[in-house]
PDB file of C-alpha atoms in Angstrom:
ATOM      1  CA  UNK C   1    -149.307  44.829 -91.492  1.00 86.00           C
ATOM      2  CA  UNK C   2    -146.716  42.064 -90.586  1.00 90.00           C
ATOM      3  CA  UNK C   3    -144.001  44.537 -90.048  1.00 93.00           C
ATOM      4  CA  UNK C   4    -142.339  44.071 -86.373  1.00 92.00           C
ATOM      5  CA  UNK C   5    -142.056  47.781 -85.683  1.00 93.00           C
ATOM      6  CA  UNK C   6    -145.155  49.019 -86.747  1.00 95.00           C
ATOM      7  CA  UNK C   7    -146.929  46.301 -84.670  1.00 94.00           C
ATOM      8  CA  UNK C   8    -144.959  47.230 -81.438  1.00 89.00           C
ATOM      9  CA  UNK C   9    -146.081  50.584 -82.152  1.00 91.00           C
ATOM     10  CA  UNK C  10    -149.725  50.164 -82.352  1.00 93.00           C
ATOM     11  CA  UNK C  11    -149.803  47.964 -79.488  1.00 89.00           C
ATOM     12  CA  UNK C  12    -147.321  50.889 -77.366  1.00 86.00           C
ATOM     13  CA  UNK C  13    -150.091  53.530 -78.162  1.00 90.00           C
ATOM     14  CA  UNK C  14    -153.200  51.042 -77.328  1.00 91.00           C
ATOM     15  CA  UNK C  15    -151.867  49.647 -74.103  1.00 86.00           C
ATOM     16  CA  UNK C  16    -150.264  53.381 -73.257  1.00 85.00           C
ATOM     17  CA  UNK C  17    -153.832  54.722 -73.124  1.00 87.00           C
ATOM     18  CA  UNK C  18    -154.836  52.176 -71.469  1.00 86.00           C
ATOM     19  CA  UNK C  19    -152.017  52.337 -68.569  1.00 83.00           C
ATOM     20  CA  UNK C  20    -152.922  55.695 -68.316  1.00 87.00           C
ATOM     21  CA  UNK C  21    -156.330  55.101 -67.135  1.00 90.00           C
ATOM     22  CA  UNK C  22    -156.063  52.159 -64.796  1.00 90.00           C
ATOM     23  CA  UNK C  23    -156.931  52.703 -61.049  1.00 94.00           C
ATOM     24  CA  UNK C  24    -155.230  49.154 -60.411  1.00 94.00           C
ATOM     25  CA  UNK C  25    -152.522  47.385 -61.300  1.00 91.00           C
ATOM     26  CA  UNK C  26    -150.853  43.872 -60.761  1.00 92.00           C
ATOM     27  CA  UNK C  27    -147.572  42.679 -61.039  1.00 90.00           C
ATOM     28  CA  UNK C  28    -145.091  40.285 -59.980  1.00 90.00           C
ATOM     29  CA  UNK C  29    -141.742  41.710 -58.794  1.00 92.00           C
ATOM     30  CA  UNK C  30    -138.124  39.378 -59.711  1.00 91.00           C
ATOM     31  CA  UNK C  31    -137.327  39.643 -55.729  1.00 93.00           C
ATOM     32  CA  UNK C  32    -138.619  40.774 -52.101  1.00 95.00           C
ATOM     33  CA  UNK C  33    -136.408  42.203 -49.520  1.00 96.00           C
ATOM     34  CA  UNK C  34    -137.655  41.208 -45.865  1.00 95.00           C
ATOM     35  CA  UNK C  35    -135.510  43.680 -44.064  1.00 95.00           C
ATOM     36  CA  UNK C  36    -137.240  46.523 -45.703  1.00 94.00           C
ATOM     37  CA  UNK C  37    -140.053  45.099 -47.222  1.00 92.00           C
ATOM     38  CA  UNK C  38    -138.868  46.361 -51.019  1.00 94.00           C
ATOM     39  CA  UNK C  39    -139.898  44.723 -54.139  1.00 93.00           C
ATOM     40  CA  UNK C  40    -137.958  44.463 -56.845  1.00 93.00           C
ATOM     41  CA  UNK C  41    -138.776  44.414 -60.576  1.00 91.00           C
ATOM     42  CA  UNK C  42    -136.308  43.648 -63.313  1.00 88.00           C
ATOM     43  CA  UNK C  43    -137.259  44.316 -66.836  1.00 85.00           C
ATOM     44  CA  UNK C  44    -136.120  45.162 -70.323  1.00 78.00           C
ATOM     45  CA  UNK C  45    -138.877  47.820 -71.563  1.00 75.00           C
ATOM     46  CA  UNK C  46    -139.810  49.769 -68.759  1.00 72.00           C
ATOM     47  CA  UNK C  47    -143.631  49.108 -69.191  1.00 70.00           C
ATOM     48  CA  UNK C  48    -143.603  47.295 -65.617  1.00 75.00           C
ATOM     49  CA  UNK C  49    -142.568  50.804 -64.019  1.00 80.00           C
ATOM     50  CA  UNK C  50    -145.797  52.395 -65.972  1.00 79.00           C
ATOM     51  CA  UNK C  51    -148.116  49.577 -64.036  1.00 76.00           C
ATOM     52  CA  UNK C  52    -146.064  50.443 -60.740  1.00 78.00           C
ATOM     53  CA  UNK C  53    -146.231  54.089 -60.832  1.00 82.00           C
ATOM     54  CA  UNK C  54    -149.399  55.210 -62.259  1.00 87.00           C
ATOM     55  CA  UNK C  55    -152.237  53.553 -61.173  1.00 91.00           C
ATOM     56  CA  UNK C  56    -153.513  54.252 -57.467  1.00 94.00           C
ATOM     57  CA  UNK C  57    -153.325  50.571 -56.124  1.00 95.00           C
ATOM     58  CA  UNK C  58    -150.737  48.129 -56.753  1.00 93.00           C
ATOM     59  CA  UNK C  59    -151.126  44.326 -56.371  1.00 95.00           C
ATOM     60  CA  UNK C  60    -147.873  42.557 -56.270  1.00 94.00           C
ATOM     61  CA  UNK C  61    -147.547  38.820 -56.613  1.00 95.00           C
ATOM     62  CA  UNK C  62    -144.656  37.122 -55.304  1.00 94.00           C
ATOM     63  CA  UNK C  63    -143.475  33.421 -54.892  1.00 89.00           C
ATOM     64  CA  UNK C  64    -141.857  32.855 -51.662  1.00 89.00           C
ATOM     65  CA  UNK C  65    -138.608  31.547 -52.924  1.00 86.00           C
ATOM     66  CA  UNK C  66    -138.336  35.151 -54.519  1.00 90.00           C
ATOM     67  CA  UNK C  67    -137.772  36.662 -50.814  1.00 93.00           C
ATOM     68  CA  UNK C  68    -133.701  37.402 -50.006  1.00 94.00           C
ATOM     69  CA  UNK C  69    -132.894  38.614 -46.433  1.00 95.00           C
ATOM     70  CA  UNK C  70    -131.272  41.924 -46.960  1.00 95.00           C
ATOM     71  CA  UNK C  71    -130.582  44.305 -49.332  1.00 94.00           C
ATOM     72  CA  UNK C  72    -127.016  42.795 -49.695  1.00 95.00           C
ATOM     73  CA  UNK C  73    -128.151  39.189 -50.580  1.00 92.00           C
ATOM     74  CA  UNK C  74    -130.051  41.416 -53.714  1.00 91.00           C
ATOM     75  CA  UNK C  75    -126.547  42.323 -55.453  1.00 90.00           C
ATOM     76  CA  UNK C  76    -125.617  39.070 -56.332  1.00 89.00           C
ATOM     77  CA  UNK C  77    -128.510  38.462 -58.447  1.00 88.00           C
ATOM     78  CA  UNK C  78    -128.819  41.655 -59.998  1.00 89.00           C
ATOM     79  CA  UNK C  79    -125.394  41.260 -61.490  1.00 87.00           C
ATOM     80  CA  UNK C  80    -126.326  37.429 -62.220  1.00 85.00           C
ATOM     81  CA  UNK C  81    -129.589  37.959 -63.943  1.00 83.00           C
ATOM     82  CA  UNK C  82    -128.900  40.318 -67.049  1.00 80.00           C
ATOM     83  CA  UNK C  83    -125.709  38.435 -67.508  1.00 78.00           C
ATOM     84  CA  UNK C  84    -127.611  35.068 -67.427  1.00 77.00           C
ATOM     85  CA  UNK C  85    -130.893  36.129 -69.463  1.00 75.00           C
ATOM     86  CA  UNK C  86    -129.434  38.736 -72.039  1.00 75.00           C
ATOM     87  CA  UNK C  87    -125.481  38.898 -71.768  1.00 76.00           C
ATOM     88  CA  UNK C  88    -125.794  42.365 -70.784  1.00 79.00           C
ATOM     89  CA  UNK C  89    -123.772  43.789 -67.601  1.00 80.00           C
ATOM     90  CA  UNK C  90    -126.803  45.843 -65.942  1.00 79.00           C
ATOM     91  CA  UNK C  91    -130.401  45.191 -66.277  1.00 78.00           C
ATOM     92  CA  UNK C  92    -131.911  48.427 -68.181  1.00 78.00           C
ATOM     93  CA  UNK C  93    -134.934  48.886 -66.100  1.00 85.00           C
ATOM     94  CA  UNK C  94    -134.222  48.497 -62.120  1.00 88.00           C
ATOM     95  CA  UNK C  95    -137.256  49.208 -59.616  1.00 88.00           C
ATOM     96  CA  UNK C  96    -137.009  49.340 -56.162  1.00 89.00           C
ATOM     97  CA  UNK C  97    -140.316  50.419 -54.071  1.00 87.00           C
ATOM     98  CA  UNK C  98    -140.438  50.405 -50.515  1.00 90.00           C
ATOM     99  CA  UNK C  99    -144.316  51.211 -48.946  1.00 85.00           C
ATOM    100  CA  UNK C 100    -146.248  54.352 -49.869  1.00 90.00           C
ATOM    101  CA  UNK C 101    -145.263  57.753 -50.504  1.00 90.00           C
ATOM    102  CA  UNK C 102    -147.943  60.080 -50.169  1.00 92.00           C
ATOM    103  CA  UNK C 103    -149.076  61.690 -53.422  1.00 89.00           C
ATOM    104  CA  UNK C 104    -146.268  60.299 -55.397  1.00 88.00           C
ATOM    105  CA  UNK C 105    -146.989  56.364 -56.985  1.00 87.00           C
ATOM    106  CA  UNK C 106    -149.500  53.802 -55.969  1.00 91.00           C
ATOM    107  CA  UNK C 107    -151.446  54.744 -52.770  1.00 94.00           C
ATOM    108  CA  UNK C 108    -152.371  51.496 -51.786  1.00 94.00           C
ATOM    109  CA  UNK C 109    -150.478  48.564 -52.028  1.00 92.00           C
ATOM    110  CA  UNK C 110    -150.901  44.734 -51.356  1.00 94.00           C
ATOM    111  CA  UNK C 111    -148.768  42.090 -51.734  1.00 95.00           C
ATOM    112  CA  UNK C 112    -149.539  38.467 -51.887  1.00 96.00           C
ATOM    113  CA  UNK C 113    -146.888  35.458 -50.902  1.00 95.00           C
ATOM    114  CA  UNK C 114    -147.695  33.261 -52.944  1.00 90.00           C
ATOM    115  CA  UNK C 115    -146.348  29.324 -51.519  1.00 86.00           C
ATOM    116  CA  UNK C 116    -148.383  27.310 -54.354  1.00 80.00           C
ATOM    117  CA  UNK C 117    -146.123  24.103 -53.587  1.00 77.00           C
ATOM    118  CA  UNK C 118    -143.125  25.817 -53.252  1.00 79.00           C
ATOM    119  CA  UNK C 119    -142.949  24.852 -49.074  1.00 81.00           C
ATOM    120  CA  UNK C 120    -143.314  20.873 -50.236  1.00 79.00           C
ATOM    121  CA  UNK C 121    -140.605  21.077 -53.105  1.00 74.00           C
ATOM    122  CA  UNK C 122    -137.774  21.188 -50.789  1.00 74.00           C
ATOM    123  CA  UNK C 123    -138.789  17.637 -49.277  1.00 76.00           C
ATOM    124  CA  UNK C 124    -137.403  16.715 -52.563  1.00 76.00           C
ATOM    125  CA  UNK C 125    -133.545  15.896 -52.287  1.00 76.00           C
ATOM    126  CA  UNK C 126    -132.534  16.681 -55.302  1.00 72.00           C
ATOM    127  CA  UNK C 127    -135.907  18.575 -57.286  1.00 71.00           C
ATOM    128  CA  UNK C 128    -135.433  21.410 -54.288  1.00 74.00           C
ATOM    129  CA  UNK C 129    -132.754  22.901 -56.260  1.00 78.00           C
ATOM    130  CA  UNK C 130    -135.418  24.196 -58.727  1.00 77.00           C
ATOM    131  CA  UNK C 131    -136.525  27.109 -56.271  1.00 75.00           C
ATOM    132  CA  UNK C 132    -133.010  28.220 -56.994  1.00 79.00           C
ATOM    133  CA  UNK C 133    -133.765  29.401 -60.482  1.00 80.00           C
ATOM    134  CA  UNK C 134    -134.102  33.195 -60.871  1.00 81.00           C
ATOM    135  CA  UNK C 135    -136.207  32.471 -64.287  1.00 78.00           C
ATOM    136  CA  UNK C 136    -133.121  34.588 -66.204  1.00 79.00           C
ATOM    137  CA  UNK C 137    -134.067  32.240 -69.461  1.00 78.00           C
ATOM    138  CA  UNK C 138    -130.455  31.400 -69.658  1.00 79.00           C
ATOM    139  CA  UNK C 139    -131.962  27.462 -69.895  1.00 78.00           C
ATOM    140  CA  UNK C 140    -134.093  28.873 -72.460  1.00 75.00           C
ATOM    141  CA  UNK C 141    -131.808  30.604 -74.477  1.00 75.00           C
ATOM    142  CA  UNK C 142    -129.796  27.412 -74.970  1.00 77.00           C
ATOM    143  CA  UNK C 143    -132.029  24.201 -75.290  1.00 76.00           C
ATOM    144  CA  UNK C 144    -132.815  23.485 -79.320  1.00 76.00           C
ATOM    145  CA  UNK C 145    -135.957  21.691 -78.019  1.00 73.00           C
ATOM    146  CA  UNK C 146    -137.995  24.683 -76.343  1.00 71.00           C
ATOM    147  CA  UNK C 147    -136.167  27.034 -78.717  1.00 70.00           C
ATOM    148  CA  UNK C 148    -138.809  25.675 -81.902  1.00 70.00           C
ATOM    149  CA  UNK C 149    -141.520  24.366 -79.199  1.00 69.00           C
ATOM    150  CA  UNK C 150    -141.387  27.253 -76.767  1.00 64.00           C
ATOM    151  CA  UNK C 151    -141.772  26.667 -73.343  1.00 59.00           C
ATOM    152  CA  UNK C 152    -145.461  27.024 -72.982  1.00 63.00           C
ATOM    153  CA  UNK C 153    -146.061  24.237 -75.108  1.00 62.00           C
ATOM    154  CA  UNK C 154    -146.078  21.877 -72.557  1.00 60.00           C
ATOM    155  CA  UNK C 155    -148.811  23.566 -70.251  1.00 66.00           C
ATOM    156  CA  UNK C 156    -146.727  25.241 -67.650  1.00 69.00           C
ATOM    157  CA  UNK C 157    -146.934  28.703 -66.427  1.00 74.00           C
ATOM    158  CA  UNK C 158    -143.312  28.155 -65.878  1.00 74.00           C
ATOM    159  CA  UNK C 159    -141.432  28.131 -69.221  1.00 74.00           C
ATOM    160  CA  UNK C 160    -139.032  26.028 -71.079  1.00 72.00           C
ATOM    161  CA  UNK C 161    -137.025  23.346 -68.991  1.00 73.00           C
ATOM    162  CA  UNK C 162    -136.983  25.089 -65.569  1.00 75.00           C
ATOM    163  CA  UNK C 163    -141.049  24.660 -66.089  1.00 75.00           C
ATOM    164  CA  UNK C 164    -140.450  21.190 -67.032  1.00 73.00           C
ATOM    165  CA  UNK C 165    -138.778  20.398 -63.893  1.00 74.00           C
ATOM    166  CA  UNK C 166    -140.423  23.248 -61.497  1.00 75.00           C
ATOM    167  CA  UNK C 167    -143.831  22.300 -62.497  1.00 76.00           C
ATOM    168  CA  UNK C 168    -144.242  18.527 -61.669  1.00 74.00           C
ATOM    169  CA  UNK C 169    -143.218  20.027 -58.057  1.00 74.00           C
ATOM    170  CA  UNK C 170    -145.580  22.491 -58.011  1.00 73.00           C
ATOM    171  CA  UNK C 171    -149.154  20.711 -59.242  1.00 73.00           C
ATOM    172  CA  UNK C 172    -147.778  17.245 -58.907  1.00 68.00           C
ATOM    173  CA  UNK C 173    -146.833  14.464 -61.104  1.00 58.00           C
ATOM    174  CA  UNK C 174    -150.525  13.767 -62.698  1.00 54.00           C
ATOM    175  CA  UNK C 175    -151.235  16.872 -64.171  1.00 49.00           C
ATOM    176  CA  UNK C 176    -154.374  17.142 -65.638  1.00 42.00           C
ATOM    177  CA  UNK C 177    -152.886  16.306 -69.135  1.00 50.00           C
ATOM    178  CA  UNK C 178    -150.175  13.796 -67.545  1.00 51.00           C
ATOM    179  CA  UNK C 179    -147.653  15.505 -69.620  1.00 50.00           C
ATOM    180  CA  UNK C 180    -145.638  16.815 -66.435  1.00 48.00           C
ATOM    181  CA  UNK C 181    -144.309  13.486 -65.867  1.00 54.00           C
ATOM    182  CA  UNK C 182    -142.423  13.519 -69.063  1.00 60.00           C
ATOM    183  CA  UNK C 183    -141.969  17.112 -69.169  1.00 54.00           C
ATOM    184  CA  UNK C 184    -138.031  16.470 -67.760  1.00 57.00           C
ATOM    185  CA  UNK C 185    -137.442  14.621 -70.724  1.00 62.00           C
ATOM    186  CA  UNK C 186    -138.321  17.549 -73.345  1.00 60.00           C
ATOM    187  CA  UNK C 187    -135.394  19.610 -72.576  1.00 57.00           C
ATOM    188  CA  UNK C 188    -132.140  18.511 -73.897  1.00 57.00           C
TER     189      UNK C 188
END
């Protein structure tokens, strides 16, 4: 079938079963709180809380310009996000985890910092403002280029133009395809 809602459907019973029965899981998390050590996740379709919840080990991946200083540095960008990626007021799915709770979630739990290039970019006057970006879409949502391309396009993990201009950063400006030097240029 082609229809939208029958597809989501199949693939919400497949990858159900399948969440069901994992022993580990691996995520990202949207920000990391160094005064308590929380992760954050910020999602639309509460699948990420099945891969933080059930399984017994958790892997978290995090980029270290995703860390904030205290649980009050957090509010501003969960107000900023939804409003910036969707238009909506409040994100619908909100997880904070702290550690492990004994016999309730994950029982082990890592969490990997992962730099990548990020501590070089801010020798970069004016490209260090690129570990600003929450990756809310908003640039996304807006550019007619990456709108009919899509951001991936262009061989970044990172999509549409924040990719274009985070990536170069990241990897350097020979990529392996020497697109990321005109990557910039894509966006409009």
């Amino acid at each position: 079938t082609d229809d939208p809602a029958m597809l989501a459907g199949a693939a919400r019973v497949h990858l159900r079963n399948k969440f069901l029965r994992a022993k580990v899981a691996v995520s990202g998390a949207n920000f990391a709180i160094a005064e308590t050590g929380t992760l954050v996740v910020v999602e639309s379709e509460g699948n990420g809380r099945m891969c933080l919840t059930l399984p017994d080990t958790l892997i978290s991946v995090v980029g270290i310009e995703k860390v904030v200083h205290t649980v009050e540095d957090l509010e501003v960008f969960l107000q900023l996000l939804p409003r910036s990626s969707t238009g909506e007021r409040m994100n619908p799915y909100t997880s904070l985890w702290t550690g492990v709770t004994p016999g309730d979630g994950p029982q082990h739990f890592h969490l990997i910092l992962l730099d990548n290039g990020r501590t070089n970019a801010p020798a970069d006057q004016v490209g260090r403002a690129a570990l600003h970006c929450i990756r809310c879409s908003a640039c996304l949502n807006v550019c007619p280029v990456y709108e009919r391309t899509g951001g991936h396009a262009y061989g970044s993990v990172y999509p549409g133009p924040i990719g274009a201009v985070l990536t170069p950063q990241l990897t350097g400006m020979h990529g392996h395809h020497d697109v990321n030097s005109t990557l910039p240029y894509a966006s409009s």
